[in-house]
XYZ file of C-alpha atoms in Angstrom:
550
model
C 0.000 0.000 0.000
C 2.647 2.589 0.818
C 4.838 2.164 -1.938
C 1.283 3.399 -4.313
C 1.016 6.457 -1.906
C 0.055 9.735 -3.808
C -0.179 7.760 -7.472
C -3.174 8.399 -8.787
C -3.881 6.104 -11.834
C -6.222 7.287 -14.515
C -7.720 4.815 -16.434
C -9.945 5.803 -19.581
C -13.331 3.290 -20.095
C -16.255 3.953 -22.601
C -19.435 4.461 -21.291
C -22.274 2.934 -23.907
C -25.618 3.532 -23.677
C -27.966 2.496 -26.003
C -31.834 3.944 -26.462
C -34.655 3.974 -29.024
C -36.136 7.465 -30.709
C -39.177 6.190 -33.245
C -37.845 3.747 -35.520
C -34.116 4.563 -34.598
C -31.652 2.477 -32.618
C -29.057 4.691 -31.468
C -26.031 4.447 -29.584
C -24.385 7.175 -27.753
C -20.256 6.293 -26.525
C -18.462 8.744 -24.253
C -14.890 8.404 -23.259
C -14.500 8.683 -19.028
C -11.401 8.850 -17.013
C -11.278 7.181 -13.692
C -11.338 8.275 -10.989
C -14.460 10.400 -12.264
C -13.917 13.904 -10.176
C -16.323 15.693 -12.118
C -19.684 15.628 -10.127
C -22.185 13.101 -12.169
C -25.359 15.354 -11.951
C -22.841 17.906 -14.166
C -21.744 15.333 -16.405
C -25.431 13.981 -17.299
C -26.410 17.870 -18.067
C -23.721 18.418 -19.805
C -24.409 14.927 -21.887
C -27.830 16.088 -22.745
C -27.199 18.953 -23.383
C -24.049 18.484 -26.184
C -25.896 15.724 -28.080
C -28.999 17.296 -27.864
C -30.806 14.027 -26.432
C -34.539 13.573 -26.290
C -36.200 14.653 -22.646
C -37.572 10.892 -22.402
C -34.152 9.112 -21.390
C -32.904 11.923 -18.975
C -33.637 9.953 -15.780
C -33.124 6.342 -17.704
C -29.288 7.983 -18.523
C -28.589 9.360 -15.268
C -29.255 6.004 -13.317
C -27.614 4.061 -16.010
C -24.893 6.468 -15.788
C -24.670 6.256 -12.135
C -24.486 2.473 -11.813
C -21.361 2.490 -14.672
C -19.641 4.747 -12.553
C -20.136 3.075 -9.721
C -19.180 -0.024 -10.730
C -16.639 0.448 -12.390
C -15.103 2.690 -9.148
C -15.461 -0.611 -7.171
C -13.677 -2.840 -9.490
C -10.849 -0.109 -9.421
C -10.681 -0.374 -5.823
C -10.906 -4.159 -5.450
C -7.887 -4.150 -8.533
C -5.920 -1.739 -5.858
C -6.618 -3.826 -3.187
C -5.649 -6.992 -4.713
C -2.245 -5.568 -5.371
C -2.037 -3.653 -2.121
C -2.298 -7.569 -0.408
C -0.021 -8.820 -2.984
C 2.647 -6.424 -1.742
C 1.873 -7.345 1.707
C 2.351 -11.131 1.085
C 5.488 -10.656 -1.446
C 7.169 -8.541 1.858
C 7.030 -5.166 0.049
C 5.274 -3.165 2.524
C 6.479 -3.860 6.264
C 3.485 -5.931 8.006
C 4.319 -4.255 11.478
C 4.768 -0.555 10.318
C 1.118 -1.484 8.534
C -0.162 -2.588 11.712
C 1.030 0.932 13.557
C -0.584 2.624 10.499
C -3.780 1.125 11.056
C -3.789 1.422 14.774
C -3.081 5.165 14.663
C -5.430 6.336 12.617
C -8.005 4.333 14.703
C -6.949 6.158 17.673
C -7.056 9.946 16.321
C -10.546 8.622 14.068
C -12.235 6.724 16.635
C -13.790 7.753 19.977
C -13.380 4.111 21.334
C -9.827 3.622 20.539
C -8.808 6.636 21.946
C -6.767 7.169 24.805
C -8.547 8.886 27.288
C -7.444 12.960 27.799
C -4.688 13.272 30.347
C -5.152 16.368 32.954
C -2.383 18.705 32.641
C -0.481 20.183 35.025
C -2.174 23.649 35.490
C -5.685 21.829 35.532
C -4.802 19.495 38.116
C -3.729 22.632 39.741
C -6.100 25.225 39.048
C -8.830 22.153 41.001
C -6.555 22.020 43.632
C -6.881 25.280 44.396
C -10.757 26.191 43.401
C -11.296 23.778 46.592
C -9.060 25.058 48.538
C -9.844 28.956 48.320
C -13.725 27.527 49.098
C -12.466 26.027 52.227
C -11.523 26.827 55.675
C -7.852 26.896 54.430
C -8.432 30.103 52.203
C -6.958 32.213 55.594
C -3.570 30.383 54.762
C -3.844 30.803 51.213
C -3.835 34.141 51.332
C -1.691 35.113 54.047
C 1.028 33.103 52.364
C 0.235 34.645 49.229
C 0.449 38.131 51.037
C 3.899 37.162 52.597
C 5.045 36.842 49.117
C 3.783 40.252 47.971
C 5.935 41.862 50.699
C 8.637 40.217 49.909
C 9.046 40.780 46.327
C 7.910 44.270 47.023
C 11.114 44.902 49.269
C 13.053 43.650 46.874
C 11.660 46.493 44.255
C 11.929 49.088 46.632
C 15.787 48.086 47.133
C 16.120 47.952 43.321
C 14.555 51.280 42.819
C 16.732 52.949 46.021
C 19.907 51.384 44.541
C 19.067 52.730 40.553
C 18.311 56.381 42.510
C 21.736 56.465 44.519
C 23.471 55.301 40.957
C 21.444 58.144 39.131
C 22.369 61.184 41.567
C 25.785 59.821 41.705
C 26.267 59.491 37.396
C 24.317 63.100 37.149
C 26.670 64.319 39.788
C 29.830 63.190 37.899
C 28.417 64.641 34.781
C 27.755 67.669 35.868
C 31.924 68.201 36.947
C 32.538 67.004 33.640
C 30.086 69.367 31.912
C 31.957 72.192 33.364
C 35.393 71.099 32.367
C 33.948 70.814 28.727
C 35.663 73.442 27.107
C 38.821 73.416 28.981
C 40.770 70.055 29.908
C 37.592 68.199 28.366
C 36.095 67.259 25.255
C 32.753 66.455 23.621
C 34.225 62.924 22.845
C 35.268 62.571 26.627
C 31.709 63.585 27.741
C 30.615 61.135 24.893
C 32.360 58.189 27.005
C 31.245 59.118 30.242
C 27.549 59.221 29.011
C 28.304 55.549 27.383
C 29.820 54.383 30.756
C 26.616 55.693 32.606
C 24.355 53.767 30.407
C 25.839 50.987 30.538
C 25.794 50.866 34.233
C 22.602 51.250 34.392
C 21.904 48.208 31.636
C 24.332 46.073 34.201
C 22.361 46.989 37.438
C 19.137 46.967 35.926
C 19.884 43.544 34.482
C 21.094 41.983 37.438
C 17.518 43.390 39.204
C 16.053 41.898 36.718
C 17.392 38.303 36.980
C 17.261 38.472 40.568
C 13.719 39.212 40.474
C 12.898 36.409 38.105
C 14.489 33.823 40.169
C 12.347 35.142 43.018
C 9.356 34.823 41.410
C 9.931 31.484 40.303
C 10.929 30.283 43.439
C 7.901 31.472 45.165
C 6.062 29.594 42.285
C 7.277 26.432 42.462
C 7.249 26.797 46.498
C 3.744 27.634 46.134
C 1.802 25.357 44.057
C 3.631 22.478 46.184
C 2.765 23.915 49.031
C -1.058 23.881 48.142
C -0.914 20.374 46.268
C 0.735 18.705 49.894
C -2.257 20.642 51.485
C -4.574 19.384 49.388
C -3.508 16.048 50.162
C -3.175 16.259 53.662
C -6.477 17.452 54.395
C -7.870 14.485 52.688
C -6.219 12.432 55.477
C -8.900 12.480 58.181
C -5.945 11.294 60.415
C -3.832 14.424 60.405
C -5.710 17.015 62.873
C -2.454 18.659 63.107
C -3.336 20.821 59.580
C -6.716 21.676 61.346
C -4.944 23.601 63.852
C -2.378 24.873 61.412
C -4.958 26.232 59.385
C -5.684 28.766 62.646
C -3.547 31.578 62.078
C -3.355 34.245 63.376
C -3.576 37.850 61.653
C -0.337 38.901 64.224
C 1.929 36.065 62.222
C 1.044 38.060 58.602
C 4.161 40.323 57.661
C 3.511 43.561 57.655
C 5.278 46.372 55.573
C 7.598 49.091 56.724
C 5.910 51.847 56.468
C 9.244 54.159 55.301
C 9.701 52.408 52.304
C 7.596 54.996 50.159
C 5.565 52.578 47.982
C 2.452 53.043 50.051
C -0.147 53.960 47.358
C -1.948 57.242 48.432
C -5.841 56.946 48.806
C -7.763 59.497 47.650
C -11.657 60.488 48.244
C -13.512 58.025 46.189
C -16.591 59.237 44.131
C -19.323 56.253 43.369
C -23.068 56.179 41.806
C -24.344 53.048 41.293
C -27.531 52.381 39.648
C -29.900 49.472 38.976
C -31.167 49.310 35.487
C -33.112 46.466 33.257
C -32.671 46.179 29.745
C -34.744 44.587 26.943
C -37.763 44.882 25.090
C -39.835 41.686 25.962
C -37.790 39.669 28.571
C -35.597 42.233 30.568
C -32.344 41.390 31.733
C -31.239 43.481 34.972
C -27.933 45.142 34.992
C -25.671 46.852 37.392
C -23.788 50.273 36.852
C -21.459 52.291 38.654
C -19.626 55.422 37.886
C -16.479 56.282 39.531
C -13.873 58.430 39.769
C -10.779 56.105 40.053
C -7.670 55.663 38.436
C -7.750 52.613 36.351
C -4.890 50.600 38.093
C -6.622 50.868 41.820
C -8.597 47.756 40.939
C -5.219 46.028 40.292
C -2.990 47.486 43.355
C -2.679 45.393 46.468
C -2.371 47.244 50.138
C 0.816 45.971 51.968
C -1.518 46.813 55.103
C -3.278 43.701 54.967
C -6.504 45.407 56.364
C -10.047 43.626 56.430
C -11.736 45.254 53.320
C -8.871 44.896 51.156
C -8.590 41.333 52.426
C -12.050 40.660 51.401
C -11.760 42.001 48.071
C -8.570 39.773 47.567
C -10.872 37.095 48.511
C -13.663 37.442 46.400
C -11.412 37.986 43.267
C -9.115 34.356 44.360
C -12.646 32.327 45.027
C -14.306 33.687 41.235
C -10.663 33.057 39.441
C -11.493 29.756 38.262
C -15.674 30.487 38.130
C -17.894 31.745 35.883
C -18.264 35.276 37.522
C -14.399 36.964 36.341
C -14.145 40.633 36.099
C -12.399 42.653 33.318
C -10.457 45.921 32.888
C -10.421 48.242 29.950
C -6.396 49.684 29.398
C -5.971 52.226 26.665
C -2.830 51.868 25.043
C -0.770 52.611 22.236
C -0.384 50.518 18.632
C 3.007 48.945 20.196
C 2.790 45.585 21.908
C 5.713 46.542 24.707
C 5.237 47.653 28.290
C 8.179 50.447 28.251
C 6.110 53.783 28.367
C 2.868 55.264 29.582
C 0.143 53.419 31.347
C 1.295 49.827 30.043
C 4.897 50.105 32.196
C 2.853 51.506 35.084
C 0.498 48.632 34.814
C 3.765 46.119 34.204
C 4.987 47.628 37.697
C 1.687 46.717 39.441
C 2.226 42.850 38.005
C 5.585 42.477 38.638
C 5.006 43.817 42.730
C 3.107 39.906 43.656
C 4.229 36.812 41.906
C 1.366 35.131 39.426
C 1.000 31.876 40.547
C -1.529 30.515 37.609
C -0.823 32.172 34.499
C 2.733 33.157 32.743
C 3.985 36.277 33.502
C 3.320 39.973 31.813
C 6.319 40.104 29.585
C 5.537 36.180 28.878
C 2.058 37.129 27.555
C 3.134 39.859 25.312
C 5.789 38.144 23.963
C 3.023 35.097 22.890
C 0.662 38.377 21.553
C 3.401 39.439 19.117
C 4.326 36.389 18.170
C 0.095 36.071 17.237
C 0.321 39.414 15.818
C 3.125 39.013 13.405
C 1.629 35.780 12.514
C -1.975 37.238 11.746
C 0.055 40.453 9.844
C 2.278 38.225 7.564
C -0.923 36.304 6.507
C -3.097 39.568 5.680
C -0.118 41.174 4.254
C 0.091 38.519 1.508
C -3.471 38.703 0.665
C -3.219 42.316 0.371
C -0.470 41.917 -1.625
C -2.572 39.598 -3.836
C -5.733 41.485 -3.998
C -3.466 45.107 -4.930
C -1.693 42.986 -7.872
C -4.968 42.468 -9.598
C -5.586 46.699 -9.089
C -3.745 49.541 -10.620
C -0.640 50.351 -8.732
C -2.569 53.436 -6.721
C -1.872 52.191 -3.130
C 1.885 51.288 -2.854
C 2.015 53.605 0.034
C -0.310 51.332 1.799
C 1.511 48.064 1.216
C 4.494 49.961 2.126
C 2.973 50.507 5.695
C 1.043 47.455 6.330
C 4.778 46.091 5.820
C 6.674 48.396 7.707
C 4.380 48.434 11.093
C 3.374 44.024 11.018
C 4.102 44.024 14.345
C 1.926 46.896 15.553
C -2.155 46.664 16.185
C -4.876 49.384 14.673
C -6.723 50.921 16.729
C -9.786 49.633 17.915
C -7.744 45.831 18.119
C -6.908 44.385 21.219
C -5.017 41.765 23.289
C -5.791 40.166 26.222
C -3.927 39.037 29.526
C -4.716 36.922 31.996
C -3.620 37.417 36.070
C -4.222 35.972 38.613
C -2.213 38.223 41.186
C -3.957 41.656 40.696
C -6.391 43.250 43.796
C -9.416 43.191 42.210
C -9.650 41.687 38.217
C -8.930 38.696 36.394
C -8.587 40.340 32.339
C -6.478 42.977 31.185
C -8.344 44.497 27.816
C -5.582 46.550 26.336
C -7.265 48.856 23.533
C -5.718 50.517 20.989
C -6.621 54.063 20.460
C -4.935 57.006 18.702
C -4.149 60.509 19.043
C -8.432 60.371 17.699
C -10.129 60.203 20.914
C -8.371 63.154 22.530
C -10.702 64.993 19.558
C -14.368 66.391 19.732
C -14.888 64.014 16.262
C -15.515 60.702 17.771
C -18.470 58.939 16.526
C -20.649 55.612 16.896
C -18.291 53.713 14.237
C -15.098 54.822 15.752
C -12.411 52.340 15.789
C -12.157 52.683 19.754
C -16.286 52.812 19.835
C -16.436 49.657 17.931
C -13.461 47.715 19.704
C -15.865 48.090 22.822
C -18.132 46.506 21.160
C -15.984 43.755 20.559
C -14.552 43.607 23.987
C -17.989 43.483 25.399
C -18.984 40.362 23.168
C -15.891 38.423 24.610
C -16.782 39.272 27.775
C -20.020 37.323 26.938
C -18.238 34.079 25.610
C -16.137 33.923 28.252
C -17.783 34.936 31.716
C -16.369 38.054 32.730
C -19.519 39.685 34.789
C -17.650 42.459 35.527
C -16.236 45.048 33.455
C -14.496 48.619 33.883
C -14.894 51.038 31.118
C -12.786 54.419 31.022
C -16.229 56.686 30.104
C -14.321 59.393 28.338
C -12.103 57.248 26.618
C -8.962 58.784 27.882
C -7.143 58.080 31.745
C -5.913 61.295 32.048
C -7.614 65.282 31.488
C -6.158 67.897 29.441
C -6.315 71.376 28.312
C -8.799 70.278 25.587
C -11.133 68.354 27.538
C -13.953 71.012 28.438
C -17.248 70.568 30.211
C -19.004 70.346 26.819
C -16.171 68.222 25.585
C -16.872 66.184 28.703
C -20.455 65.722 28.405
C -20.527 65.174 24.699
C -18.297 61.775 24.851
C -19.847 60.381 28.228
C -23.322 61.116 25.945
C -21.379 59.092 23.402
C -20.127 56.178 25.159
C -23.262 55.545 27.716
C -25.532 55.367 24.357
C -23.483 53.066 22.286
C -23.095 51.016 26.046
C -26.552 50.577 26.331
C -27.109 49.589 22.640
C -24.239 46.721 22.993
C -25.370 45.912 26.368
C -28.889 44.879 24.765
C -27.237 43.237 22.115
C -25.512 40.934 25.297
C -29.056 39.268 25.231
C -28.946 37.753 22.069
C -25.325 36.547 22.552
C -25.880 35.304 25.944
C -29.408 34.945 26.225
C -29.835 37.656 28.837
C -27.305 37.171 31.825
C -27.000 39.932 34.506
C -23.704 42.290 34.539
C -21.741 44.975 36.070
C -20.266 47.454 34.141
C -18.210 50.514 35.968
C -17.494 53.599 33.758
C -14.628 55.306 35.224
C -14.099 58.966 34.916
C -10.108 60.371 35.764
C -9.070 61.320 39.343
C -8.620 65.019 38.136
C -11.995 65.609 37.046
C -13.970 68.037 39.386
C -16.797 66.958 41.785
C -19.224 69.216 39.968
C -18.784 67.452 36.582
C -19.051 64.121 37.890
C -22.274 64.394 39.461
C -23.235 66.492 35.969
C -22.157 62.829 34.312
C -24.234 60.903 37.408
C -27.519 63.130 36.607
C -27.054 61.705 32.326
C -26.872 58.378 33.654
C -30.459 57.228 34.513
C -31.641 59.945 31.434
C -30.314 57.444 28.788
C -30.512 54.125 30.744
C -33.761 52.848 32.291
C -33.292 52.544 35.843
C -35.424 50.836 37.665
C -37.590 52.992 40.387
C -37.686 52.367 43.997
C -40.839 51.093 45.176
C -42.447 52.389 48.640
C -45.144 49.904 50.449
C -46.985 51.412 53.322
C -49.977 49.291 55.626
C -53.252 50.436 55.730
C -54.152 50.251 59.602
């Protein structure tokens, strides 16, 4: 059989059929190749239609056509599977590597050959700790957990004290040199000073780096042990010493040094929150809040391990592996990096507690671009291939889809995954332009529509709760006016509550939380101008009062 593989043999038969008009015997031949490929309800029009055949033997020639084609198929196969055994016995084809053949396609073909699917790893893992987390032991799991947040965020602070005391002294030394320039000095010898400082830097900030890395995946591997031996020793009903292990204390948690100056400042938080039910015939009810928050305070952790923030950090490690996750919307640029802006501030936040269940922030974006160039060679080439058949009128664009493949467009985005943030399990990052900073943003606006999108993933994939920057910027400017204001949160909140009502047809109606988030810097009186539009373009529901008749 293998030595026939990928021969096709074409064999060319007559096909006779013979048929009566009036007085007439006629005969009609046509020459076939086989394998036939050509489908035989095309072949009998085409038959009628080139000899110009009488109406009365159409179906009489397509079933006598049919049954020479099919028979004469079969004999072609039993021919090629007389010689496939005649290799067999002759010793041709290997009996055993036949045998393997056979069995192996079984497997992958056949439900009751297969082998059944193996857990991995990170499943086995991910169970482990879903009971946990619901269990009395969730105090350790977090305190341990918290332990490790201190401890990797002393080991930043000394990185960032030790980069400071190198920067002062390098800016020092420049400055002696700056004012020699001129005199014993030269621009080449400031030149090599500048390289030496650099470098430096690279050195130390390597060596942070690496040290960091093998901290993090010590606590790791440390960790998921840790919770698989629990795991197994509290299904030993013999071992009552875990039980009283499990007791701790909140004096044995670490707490952090207060003089370390990484203690994030808390300022006064402004919240609405409304009740509202969308639909036309079966309404679904929602939940919205508008805040004024910075967008990475639902991904800080507190090094005072206080009893709110606790419970939050609860409630986000017992929904990680459930069908309730919660989302964040990032605005970033078109560059799939985390060196500038918002995206290194939100790297920072990451890198401060070690992720335990999912890969790592540079990890992640190193997969996305790896995805992105992938998806940007593949449209590239059809590009190419549609633009060859067109005058030569956009060379400028092929020019730039090939210069930026490894850049998004705006309104694309890419999606993370943590595990070790305060308060959300999915990092959105959007791509937006210099665009939305404008008064011109409309209901088909790249960022408008990759809302949309973000919003119907958040429906496949049960995230419940998602955070929405309302004006489509994290920071206020010059630009941004009252009017300004109102016009985009007027924007946004409609084409919300239009893709929120789509939700029901892609979900069949499940409640949600969305929070629109407004800048820290915005004033008290325009927020509460925003919290007055709210209710006028969603339907909140109305408070009902009952009083008794005595």
């Amino acid at each position: 059989m293998k030595p026939n593989k990928g021969k096709t043999c074409t064999r060319e038969r007559d096909y006779v059929y013979k048929f009566n008009a009036g007085n007439q015997h006629l005969v009609l031949t046509v020459p076939l190749k086989f394998p036939v490929q050509e489908n035989i309800s095309h072949l009998h029009g085409r038959l009628m239609l080139l000899h110009n055949l009488p109406c009365f033997i159409e179906n009489d020639l397509k079933q006598s056509l049919n049954k020479f084609i099919e028979e004469e198929t079969i004999k072609d196969y039993d021919r090629e599977a007389e010689m496939a055994l005649e290799a067999v016995k002759s010793g041709k084809v290997d009996i055993n590597q036949l045998a393997d053949t056979w069995a192996k396609a079984y497997k992958e073909t056949t439900l009751e050959y297969a082998k059944p699917e193996e857990t991995s790893w990170d499943e086995d893992f991910a169970d482990v700790y879903h009971d946990l987390i619901h269990s009395p032991a969730s105090e350790m799991l977090l305190n341990l957990e918290h332990n490790y947040f201190v401890s990797i965020s002393e080991l930043i602070s000394e990185r960032d004290v030790e980069l400071k005391k190198l920067r002062e002294r390098q800016g020092a030394e420049m400055d002696k040199v700056m004012q020699e320039l001129g005199k014993s000095l030269t621009d080449q010898d400031v030149n090599s000073l500048a390289a030496q400082h650099f470098e430096s830097q690279q050195d130390l900030e390597n060596k942070w780096t690496n040290e960091l890395k093998q901290s993090t995946a010590i606590q790791k591997q440390e960790y998921q042990e840790w919770v698989i031996k629990l795991h197994q020793d509290l299904k030993n009903p013999n071992n009552s010493s875990i039980s009283d292990e499990i007791k701790v204390q909140p004096s044995q948690l670490r707490e952090s040094v207060e003089g370390n100056g990484r203690i994030y400042e808390e300022q006064r938080l402004l919240e609405e929150s409304f009740t509202i039910h969308l639909g036309a015939q079966l309404k679904t009810m929602h939940n919205l809040r508008l805040l004024r928050a910075d967008m990475l305070d639902f991904c800080k952790h507190k090094r005072n391990h206080r009893s709110g923030v606790k419970l939050h950090r609860l409630q986000t490690a017992m929904s990680l592996y459930s069908t309730s996750l919660c989302g964040l919307v990032l605005l970033v640029d078109n560059r799939i990096s985390s060196y500038s802006g918002i995206k290194r501030d939100f790297a920072t936040v990451c890198q401060e507690c070690t992720d335990f269940h999912f890969p790592g922030i540079q990890e992640q974006l190193e997969i996305v671009q790896k995805v992105v160039l992938k998806a940007r060679a593949q449209r590239s080439s059809k590009s190419k291939r549609h633009h060859e058949n067109k005058s030569s009128g956009n060379e400028d664009k092929l020019k730039n889809i090939e210069r930026n493949q490894s850049n998004i467009l705006p309104g694309e985005f890419y999606i993370t995954r943590h595990s070790n943030l305060s308060e959300i399990h999915v990092a959105f990052h959007l791509c937006v332009d210099d665009n939305v900073r404008s008064g011109n943003v409309t209901a088909r606006d790249p960022a408008i529509m990759g809302l949309r999108n973000i919003l119907k993933v958040c429906c496949t994939h049960d995230i419940t709760t998602i955070s929405i920057p309302l004006l489509l910027v994290h920071d206020m400017s010059e630009e941004m006016t009252i009017p300004w204001c109102l016009k985009r949160a007027e924007l946004v909140f409609k084409c919300v509550k239009g893709f929120m009502m789509e939700m029901a047809s892609w979900d069949g109606g499940i409640s949600r939380t969305v929070q629109f988030l407004v800048p820290q810097t915005i004033s008290e009186e325009m927020f509460y101008q925003l919290s007055n539009m709210l209710p006028q373009i969603f339907r909140v529901s109305s408070t009902l009062t009952l009083t008794s008749k005595h």
